[in-house]
Short mmCIF file of C-alpha atoms in Angstrom, two decimals:
data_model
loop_
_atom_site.label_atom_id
_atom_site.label_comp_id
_atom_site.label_asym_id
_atom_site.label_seq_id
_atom_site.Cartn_x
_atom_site.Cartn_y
_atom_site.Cartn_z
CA UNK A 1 -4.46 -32.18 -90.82
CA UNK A 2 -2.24 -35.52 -91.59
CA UNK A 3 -4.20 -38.77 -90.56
CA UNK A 4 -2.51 -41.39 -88.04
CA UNK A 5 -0.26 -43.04 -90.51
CA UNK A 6 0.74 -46.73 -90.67
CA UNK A 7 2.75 -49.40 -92.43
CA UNK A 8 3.14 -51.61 -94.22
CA UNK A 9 -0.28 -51.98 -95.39
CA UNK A 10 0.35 -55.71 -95.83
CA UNK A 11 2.38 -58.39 -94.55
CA UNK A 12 2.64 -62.47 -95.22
CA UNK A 13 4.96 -63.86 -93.27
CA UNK A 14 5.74 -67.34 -91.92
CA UNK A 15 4.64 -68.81 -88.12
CA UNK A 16 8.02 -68.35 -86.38
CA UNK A 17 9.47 -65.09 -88.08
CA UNK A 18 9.01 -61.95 -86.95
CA UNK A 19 7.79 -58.74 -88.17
CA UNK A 20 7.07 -55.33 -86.87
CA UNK A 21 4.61 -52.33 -87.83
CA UNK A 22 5.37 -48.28 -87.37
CA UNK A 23 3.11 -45.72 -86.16
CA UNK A 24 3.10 -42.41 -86.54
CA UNK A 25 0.57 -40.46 -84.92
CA UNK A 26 -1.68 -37.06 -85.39
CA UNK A 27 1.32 -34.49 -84.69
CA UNK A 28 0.91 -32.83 -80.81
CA UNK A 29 -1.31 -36.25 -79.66
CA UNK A 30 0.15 -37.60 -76.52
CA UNK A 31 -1.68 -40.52 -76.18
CA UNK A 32 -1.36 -43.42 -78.77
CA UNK A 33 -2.86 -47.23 -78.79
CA UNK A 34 -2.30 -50.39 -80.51
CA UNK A 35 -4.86 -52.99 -81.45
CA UNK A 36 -5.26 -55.89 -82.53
CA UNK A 37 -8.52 -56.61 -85.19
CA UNK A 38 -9.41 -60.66 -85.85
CA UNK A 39 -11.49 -61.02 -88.92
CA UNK A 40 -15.35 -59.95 -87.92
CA UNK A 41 -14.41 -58.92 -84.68
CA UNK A 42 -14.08 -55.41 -82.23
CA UNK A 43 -10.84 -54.02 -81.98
CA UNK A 44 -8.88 -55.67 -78.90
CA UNK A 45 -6.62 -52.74 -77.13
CA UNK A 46 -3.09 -54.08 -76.73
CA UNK A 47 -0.84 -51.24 -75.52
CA UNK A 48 -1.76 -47.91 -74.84
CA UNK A 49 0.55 -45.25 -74.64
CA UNK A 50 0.75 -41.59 -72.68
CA UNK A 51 3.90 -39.97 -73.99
CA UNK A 52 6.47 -42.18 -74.27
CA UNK A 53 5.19 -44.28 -70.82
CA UNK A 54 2.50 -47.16 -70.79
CA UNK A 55 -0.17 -46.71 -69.30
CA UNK A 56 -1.89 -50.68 -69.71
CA UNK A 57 -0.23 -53.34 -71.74
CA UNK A 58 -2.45 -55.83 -69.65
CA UNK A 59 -3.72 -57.92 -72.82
CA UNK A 60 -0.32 -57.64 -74.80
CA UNK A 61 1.20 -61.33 -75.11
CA UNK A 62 4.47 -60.16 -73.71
CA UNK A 63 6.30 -63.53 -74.27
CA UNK A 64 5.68 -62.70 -78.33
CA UNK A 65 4.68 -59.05 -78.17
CA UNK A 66 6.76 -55.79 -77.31
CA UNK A 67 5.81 -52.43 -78.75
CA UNK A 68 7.64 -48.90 -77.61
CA UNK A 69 7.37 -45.29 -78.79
CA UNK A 70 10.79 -43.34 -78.59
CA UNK A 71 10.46 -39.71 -77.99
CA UNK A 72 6.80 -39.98 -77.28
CA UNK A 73 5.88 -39.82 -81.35
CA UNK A 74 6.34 -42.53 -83.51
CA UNK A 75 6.07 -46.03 -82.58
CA UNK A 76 6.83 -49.63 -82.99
CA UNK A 77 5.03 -52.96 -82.27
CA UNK A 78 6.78 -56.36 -82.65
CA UNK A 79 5.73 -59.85 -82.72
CA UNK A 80 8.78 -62.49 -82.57
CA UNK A 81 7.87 -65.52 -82.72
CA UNK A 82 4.53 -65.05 -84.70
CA UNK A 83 1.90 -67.74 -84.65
CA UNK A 84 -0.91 -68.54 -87.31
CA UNK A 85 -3.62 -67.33 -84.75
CA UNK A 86 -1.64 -63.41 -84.93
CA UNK A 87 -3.28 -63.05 -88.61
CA UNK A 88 -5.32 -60.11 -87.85
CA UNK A 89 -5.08 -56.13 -88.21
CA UNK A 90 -3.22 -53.87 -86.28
CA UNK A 91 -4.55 -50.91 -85.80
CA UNK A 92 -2.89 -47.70 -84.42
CA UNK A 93 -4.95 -45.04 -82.96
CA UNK A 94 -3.95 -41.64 -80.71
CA UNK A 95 -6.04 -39.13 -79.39
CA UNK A 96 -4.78 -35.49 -77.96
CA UNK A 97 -5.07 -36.75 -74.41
CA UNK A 98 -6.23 -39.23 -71.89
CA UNK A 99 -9.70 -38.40 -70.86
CA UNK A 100 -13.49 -38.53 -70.79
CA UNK A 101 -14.71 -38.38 -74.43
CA UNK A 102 -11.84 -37.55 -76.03
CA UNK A 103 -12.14 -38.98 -79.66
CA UNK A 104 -9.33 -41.50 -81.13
CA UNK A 105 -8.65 -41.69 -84.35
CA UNK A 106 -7.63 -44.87 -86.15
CA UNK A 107 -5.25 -45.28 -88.95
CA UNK A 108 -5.83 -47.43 -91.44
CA UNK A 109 -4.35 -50.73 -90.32
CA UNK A 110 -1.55 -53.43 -91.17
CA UNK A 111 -3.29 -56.52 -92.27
CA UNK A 112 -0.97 -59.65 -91.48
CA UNK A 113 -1.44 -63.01 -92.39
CA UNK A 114 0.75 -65.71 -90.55
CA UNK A 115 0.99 -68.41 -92.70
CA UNK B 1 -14.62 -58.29 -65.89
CA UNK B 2 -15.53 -56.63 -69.48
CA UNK B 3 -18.65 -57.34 -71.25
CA UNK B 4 -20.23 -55.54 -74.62
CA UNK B 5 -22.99 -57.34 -76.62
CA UNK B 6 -24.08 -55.94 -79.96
CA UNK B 7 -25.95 -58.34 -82.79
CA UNK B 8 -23.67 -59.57 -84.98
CA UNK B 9 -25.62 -58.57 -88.54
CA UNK B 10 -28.75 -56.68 -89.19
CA UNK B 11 -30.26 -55.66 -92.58
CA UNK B 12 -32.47 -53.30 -93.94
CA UNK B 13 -33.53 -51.56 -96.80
CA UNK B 14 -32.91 -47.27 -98.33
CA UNK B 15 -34.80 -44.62 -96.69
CA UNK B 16 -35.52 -46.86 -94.02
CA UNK B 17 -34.82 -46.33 -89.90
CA UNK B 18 -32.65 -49.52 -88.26
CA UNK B 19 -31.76 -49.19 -84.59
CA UNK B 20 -28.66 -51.16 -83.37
CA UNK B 21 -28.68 -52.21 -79.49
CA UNK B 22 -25.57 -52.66 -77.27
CA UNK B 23 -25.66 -53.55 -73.84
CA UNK B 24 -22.35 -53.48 -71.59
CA UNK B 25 -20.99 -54.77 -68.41
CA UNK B 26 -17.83 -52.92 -67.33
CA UNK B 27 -15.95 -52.65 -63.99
CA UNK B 28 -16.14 -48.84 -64.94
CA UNK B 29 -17.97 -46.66 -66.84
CA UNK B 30 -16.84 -43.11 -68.22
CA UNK B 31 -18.77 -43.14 -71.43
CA UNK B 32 -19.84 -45.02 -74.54
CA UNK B 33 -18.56 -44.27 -78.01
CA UNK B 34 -20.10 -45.43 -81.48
CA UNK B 35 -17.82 -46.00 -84.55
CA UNK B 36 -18.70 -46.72 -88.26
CA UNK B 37 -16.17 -49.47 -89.99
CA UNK B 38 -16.18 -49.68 -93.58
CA UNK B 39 -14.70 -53.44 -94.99
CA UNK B 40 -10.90 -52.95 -95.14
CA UNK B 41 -11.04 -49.08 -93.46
CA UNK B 42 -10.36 -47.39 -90.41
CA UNK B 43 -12.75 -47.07 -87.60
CA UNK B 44 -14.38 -43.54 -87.61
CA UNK B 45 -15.93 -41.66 -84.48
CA UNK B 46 -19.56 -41.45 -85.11
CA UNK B 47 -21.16 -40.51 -81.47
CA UNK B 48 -20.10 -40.29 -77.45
CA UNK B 49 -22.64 -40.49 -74.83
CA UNK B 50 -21.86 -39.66 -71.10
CA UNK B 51 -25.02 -38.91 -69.67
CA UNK B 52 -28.22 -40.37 -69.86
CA UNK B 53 -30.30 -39.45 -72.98
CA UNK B 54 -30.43 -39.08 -76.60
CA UNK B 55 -27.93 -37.35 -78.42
CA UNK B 56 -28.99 -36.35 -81.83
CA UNK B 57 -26.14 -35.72 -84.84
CA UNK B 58 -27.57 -35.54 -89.04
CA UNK B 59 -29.02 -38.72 -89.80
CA UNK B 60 -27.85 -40.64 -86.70
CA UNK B 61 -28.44 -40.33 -83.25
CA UNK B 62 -27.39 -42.22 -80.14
CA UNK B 63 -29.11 -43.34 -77.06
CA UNK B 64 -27.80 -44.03 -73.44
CA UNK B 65 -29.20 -45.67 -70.10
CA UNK B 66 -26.51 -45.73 -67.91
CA UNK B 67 -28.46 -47.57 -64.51
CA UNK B 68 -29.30 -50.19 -67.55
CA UNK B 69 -26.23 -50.53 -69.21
CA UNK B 70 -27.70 -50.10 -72.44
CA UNK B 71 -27.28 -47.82 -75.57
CA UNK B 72 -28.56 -47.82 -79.40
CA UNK B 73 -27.49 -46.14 -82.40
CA UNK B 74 -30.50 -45.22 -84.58
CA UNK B 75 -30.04 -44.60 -88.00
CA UNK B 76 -32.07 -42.72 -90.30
CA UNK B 77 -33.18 -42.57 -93.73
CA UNK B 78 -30.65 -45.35 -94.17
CA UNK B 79 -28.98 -44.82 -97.71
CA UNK B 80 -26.19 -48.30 -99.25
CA UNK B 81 -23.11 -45.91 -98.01
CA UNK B 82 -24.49 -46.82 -94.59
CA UNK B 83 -23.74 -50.44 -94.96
CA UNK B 84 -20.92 -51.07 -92.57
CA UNK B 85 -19.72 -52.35 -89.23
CA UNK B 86 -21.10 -50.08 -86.78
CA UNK B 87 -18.59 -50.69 -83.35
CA UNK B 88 -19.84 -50.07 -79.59
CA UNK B 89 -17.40 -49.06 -77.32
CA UNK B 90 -17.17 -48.36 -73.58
CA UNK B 91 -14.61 -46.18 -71.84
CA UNK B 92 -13.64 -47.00 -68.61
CA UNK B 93 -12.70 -45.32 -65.76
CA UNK B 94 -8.66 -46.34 -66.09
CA UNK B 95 -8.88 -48.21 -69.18
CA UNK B 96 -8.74 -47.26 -73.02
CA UNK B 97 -11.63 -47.90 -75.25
CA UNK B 98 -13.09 -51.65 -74.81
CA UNK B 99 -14.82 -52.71 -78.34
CA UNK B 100 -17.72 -55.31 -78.86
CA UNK B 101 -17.69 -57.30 -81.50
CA UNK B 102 -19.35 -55.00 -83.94
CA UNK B 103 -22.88 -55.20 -85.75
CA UNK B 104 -22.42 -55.64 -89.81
CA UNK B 105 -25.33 -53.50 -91.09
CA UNK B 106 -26.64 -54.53 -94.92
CA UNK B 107 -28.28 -51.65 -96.63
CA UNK B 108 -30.12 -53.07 -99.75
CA UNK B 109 -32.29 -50.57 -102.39
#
């Protein structure tokens, strides 16, 4: 079974440009989450997913921030303008559902660094 | 509000046992979840505790208290693959998966 795939692995970009990172998920999971990984930190949920609705996007900067997933599948997540303090991973994750227990599994990130 | 504490390093040394605390303060609890990081990897699903009690798996094993708010992950016969960042993380009731900070375990021979 394919792994929750990501790119790019990398990205250097300047404070004030933009960039964005695709998901693609474990095929037939329905529920899919972005976060966001500072250096020596937890992961910090940004967006989560159900389908193609959200179900919390309460900690996504939405004045920089916007992610979507089309179709319920594959999906997006944009920062415009970034700042120096965005230099962090992004990690996608989905799981088959939303539930008690139910396991999510990470891809393997897109490391940016704002500089 | 949202609250996980783990230590932030811990070492120890092959064939040795290391036990890694968490305690949590959530407006909701569902369950508690233990992931292994390796530097520059993926997070992968290592244990899930819902009820109170230890739940044994290999080589690791996780605790939970739930009237405490407090877990551990216990590691056994610790070998140097087992040096990582070893991630708590609490479920809530309507929220995804909230991390702590993570504990970076050394494993030295």
């Amino acid at each position: 079974e394919a792994g929750v795939a990501q790119s790019p692995r990398y990205k250097i970009i300047e404070k004030r440009q933009s960039v964005a990172f695709w998901c693609n998920p474990i095929s037939g999971h329905a529920t899919l989450y972005w976060y966001q990984q500072i250096l020596g930190q937890g992961p910090k949920l940004l967006i989560q997913f159900q389908n193609n609705g959200v179900v919390d996007d309460s900690q996504l900067p939405k004045d920089r921030f916007s992610a979507e997933r089309l179709k319920g599948v594959d999906s997006t997540l944009k920062i415009q303008p970034a700042k120096l303090e965005d230099s962090a991973v992004y990690l996608c994750a989905s799981s088959p559902r939303q539930g008690a227990g139910t396991e999510a599994f990470f891809g393997q990130g897109t490391r940016l660094t704002v500089v | 509000g949202q609250n996980i504490d783990q230590p932030t390093e811990m070492t120890a040394t092959e064939g040795a046992i290391v036990q890694i605390n968490c305690t949590y303060q959530t407006s909701g609890f569902n369950g508690l979840f233990w992931y292994q990081q390796h530097a520059g990897e993926a997070p992968t699903f290592l244990s899930y505790n819902v009820l109170d009690g230890l739940e044994e798996k290999g080589r690791f094993s996780s605790f939970l208290s739930r009237s405490k708010g407090y877990s551990y992950l216990l590691l056994k016969e610790l070998q140097m693959k087992d040096s990582a960042s070893y991630l708590c993380a609490v479920e809530g009731t309507v929220t995804a998966l909230i991390f702590g900070k993570g504990t970076t375990l050394s494993v030295s021979s």
